[in-house]
Tab-separated table of C-alpha atoms in Angstrom:
chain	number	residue	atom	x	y	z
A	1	UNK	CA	140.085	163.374	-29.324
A	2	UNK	CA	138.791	164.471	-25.810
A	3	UNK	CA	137.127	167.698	-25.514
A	4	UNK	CA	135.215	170.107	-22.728
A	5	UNK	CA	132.629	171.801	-22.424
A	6	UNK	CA	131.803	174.945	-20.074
A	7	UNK	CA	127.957	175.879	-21.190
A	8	UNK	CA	128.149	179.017	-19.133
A	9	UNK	CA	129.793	181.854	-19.930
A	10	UNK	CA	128.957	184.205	-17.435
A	11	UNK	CA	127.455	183.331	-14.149
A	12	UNK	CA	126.801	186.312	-11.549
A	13	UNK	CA	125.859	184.907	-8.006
A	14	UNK	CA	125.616	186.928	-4.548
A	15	UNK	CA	127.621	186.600	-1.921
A	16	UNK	CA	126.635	183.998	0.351
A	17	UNK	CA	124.992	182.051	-2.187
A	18	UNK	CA	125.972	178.477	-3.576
A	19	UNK	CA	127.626	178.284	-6.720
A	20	UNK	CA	127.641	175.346	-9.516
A	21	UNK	CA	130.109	175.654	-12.245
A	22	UNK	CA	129.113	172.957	-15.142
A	23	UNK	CA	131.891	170.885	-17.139
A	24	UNK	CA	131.153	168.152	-19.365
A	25	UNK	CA	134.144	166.480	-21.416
A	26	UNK	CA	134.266	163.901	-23.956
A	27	UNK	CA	136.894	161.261	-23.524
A	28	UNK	CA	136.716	157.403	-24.556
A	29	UNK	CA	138.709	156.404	-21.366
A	30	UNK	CA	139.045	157.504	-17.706
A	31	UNK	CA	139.584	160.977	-17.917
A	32	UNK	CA	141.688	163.221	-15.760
A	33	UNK	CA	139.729	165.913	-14.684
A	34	UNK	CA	141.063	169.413	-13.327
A	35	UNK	CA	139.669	172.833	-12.101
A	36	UNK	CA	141.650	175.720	-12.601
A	37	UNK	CA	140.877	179.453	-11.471
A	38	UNK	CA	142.419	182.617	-12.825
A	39	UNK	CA	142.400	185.541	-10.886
A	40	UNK	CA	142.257	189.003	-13.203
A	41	UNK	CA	145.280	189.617	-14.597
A	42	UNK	CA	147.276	185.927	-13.130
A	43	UNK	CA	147.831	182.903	-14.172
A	44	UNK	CA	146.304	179.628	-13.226
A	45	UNK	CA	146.092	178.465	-10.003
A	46	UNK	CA	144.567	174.092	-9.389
A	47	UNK	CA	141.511	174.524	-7.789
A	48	UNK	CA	141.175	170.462	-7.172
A	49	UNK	CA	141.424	167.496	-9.837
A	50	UNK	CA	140.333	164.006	-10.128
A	51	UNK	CA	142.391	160.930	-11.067
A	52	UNK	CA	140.898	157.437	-9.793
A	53	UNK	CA	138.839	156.900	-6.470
A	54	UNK	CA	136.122	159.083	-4.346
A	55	UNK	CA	134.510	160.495	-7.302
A	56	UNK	CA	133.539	164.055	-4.445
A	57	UNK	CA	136.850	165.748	-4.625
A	58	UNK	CA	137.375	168.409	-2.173
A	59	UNK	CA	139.867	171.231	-3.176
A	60	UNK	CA	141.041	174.781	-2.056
A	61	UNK	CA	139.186	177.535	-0.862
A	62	UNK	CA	136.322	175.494	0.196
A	63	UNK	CA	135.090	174.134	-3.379
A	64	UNK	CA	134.450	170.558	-4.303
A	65	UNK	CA	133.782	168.800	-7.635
A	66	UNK	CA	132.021	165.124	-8.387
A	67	UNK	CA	133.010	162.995	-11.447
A	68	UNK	CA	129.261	161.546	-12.930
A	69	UNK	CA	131.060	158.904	-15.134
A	70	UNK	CA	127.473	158.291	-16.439
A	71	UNK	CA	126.944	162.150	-17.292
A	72	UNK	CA	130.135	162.916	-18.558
A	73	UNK	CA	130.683	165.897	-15.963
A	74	UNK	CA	132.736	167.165	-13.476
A	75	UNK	CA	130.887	170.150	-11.689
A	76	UNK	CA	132.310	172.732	-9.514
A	77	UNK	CA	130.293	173.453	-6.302
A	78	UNK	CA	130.786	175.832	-3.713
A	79	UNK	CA	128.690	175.678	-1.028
A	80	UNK	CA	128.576	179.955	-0.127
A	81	UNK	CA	130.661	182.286	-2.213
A	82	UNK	CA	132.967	185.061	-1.100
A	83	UNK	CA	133.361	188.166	-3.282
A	84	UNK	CA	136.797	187.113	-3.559
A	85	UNK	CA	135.682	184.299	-5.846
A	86	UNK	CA	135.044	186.902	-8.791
A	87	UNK	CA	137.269	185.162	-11.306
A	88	UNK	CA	137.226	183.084	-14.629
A	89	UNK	CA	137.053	179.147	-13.764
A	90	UNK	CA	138.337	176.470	-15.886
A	91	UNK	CA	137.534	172.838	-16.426
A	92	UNK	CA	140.039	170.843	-18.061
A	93	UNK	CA	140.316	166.846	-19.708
A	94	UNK	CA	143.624	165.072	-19.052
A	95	UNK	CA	144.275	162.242	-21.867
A	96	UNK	CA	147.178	159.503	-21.447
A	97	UNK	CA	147.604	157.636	-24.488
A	98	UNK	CA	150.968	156.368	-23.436
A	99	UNK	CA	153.018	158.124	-25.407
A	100	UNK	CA	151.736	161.465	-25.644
A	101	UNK	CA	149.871	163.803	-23.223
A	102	UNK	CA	147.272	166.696	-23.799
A	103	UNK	CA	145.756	168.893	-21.534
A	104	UNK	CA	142.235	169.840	-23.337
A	105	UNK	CA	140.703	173.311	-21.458
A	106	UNK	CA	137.137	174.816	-21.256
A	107	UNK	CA	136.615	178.087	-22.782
A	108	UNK	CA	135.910	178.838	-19.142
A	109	UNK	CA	132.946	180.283	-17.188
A	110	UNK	CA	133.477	183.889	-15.457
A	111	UNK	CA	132.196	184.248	-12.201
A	112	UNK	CA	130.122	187.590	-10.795
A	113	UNK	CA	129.851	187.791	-7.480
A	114	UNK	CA	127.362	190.875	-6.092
A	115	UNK	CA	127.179	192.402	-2.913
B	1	UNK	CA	160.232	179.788	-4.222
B	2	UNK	CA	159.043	177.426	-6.137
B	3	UNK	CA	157.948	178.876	-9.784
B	4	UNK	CA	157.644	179.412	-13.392
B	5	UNK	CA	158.980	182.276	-14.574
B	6	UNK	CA	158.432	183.799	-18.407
B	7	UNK	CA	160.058	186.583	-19.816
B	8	UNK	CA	159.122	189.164	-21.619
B	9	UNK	CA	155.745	190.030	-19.496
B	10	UNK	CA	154.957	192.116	-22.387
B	11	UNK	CA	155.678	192.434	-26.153
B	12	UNK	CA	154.581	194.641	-28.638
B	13	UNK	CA	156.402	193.632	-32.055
B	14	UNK	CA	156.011	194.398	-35.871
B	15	UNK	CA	154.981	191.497	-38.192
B	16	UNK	CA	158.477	189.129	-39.219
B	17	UNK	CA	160.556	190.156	-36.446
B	18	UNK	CA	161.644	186.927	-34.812
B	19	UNK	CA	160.834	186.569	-31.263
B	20	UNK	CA	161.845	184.092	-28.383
B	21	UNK	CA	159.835	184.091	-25.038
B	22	UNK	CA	161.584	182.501	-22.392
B	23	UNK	CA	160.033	180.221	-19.608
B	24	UNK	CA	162.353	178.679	-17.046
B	25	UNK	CA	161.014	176.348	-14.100
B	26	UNK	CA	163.113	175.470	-10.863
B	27	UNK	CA	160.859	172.690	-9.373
B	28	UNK	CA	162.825	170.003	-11.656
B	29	UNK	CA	159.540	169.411	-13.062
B	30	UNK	CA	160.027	166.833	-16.184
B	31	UNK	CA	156.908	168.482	-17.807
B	32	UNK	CA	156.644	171.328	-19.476
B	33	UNK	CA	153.789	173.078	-21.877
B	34	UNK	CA	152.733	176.052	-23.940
B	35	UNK	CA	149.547	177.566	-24.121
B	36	UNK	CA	147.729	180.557	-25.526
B	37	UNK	CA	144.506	181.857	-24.282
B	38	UNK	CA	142.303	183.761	-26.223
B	39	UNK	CA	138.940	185.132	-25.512
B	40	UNK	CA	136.136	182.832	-26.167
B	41	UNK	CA	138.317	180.215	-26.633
B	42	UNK	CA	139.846	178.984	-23.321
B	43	UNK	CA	143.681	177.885	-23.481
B	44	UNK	CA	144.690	175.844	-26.031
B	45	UNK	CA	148.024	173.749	-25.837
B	46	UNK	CA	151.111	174.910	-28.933
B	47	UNK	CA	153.821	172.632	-27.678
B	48	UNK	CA	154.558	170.249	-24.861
B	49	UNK	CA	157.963	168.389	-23.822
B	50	UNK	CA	157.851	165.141	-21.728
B	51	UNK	CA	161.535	165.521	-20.873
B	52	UNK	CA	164.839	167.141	-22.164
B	53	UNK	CA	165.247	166.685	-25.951
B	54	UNK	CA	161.399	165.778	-25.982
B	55	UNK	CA	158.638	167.847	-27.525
B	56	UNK	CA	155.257	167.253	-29.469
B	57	UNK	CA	152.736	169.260	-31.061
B	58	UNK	CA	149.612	170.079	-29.099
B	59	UNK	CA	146.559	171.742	-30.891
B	60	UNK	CA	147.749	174.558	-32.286
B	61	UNK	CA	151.352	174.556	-33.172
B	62	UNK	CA	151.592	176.136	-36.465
B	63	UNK	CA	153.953	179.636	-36.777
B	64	UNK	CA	155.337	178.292	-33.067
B	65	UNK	CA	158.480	176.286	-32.602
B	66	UNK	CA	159.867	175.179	-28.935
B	67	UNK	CA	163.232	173.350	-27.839
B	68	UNK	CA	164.365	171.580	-24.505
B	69	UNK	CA	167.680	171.392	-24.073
B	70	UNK	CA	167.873	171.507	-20.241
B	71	UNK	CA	165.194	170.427	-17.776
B	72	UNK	CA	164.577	173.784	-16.867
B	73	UNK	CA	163.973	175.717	-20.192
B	74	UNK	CA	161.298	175.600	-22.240
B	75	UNK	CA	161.900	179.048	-24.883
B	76	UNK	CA	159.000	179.616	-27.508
B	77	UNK	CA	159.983	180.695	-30.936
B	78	UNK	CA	157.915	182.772	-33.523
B	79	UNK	CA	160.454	183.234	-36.307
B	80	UNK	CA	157.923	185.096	-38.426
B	81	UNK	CA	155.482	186.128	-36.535
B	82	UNK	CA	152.268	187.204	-37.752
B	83	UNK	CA	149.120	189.548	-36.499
B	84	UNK	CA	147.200	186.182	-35.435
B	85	UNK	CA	149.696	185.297	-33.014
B	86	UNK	CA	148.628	188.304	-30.840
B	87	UNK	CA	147.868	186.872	-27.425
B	88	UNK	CA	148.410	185.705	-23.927
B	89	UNK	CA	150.489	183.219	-24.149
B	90	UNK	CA	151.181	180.349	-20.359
B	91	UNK	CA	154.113	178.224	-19.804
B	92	UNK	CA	153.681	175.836	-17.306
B	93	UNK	CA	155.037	173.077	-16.049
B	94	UNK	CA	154.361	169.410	-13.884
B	95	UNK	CA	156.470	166.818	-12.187
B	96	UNK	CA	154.695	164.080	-14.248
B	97	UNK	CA	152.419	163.767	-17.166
B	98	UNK	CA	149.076	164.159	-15.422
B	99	UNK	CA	149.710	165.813	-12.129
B	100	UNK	CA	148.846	169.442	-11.505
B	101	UNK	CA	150.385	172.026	-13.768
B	102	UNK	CA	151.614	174.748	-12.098
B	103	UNK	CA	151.502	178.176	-14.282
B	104	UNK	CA	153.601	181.401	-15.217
B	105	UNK	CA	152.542	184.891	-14.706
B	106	UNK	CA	151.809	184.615	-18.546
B	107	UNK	CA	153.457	186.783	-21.725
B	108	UNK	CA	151.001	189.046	-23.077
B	109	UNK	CA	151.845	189.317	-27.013
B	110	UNK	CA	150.996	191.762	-29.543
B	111	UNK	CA	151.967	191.679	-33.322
B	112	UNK	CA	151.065	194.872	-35.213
């Protein structure tokens, strides 16, 4: 069964700074990777995901994520954070086994972002 | 617009009283899942459907039921539901399998 994990809990950066989210799933085949960010008080919105190819994935509001097949990760980046970032981030394992499909999420990393 | 919708937004309920929380989706997505979120514990999946007629148990389906009988309705069941089952609960839903799920507003749950 795949799994993921977010190590960080709570991350407080300032604004202006870079950011790094850490994911690292487990998954015996080519994963499918997502980031998903909810806002306080929404739902989820797809940051970017990863399915085959360029292993740098560029996605919305200016973040990017690279799939280390050797590490087992799929980090979030962002190169200088607005305050509007402030939100809870989640990484999240695809798994096709042909006939079923599961969505395995992080328990998610909530971002700070000071002043 | 293009969207999930779930209804009730909010529930507060007594323990046994049956429940259904709607989720409708008009993108003719053939996809659509359950999840609950819970602090500390991320979203985990309760039921997904592949297609109309279609459903399977994700990770934590037990006290939960679901049905698909048209494309654009997925309904979630508690029939007796329990103080445990307090949560926020996410429909969402996806054109195929593995491409992006696009989320509800979410059903925030209580069970006293």
């Amino acid at each position: 069964a795949q799994s993921v994990t977010q190590p960080d809990i709570h991350i407080t950066v300032s604004e202006g700074a870079s950011l790094e989210l850490r994911c690292n799933y487990s998954y015996g085949a080519t994963p499918y990777l997502f980031w998903y960010v909810q806002s306080p008080g929404q739902g989820l919105q797809l940051l970017l995901k990863y399915f085959s190819g360029d292993t740098l994935v560029q996605g919305i509001k200016g973040f990017e994520a690279e799939f280390k097949r050797s590490q087992s990760s799929f980090n979030l980046r962002k190169p200088s954070v607005h305050w509007s970032d402030a939100a809870e981030y989640f990484c999240a394992v695809g798994a096709n086994t042909g006939t079923a499909s599961k969505l395995t999420f992080g328990t998610g990393t909530r971002l700070q972002v000071t002043l | 617009e293009a969207q999930v919708t779930q209804n009730p937004r909010y529930l507060i309920t007594v323990t046994g009283k049956k429940l259904t929380v709607t989720c409708s989706q008009n993108m003719n997505h053939e996809y659509m899942s359950w999840y609950r979120q819970d602090p500390g514990l991320g979203l985990r999946q309760i039921y997904y459907s592949m297609n109309v007629e279609v459903t399977d148990k994700g990770d934590v389906p037990e006290g939960y039921k679901v049905s698909r009988k048209e494309k654009r309705n997925f309904p979630l069941i508690l029939e007796s539901p329990s103080p445990n089952q307090t949560s926020l609960y996410f429909c969402a839903s996806s054109p195929r399998t593995f491409g992006e799920q696009f989320f509800g507003p979410g059903t925030r749950l209580t069970v006293l």
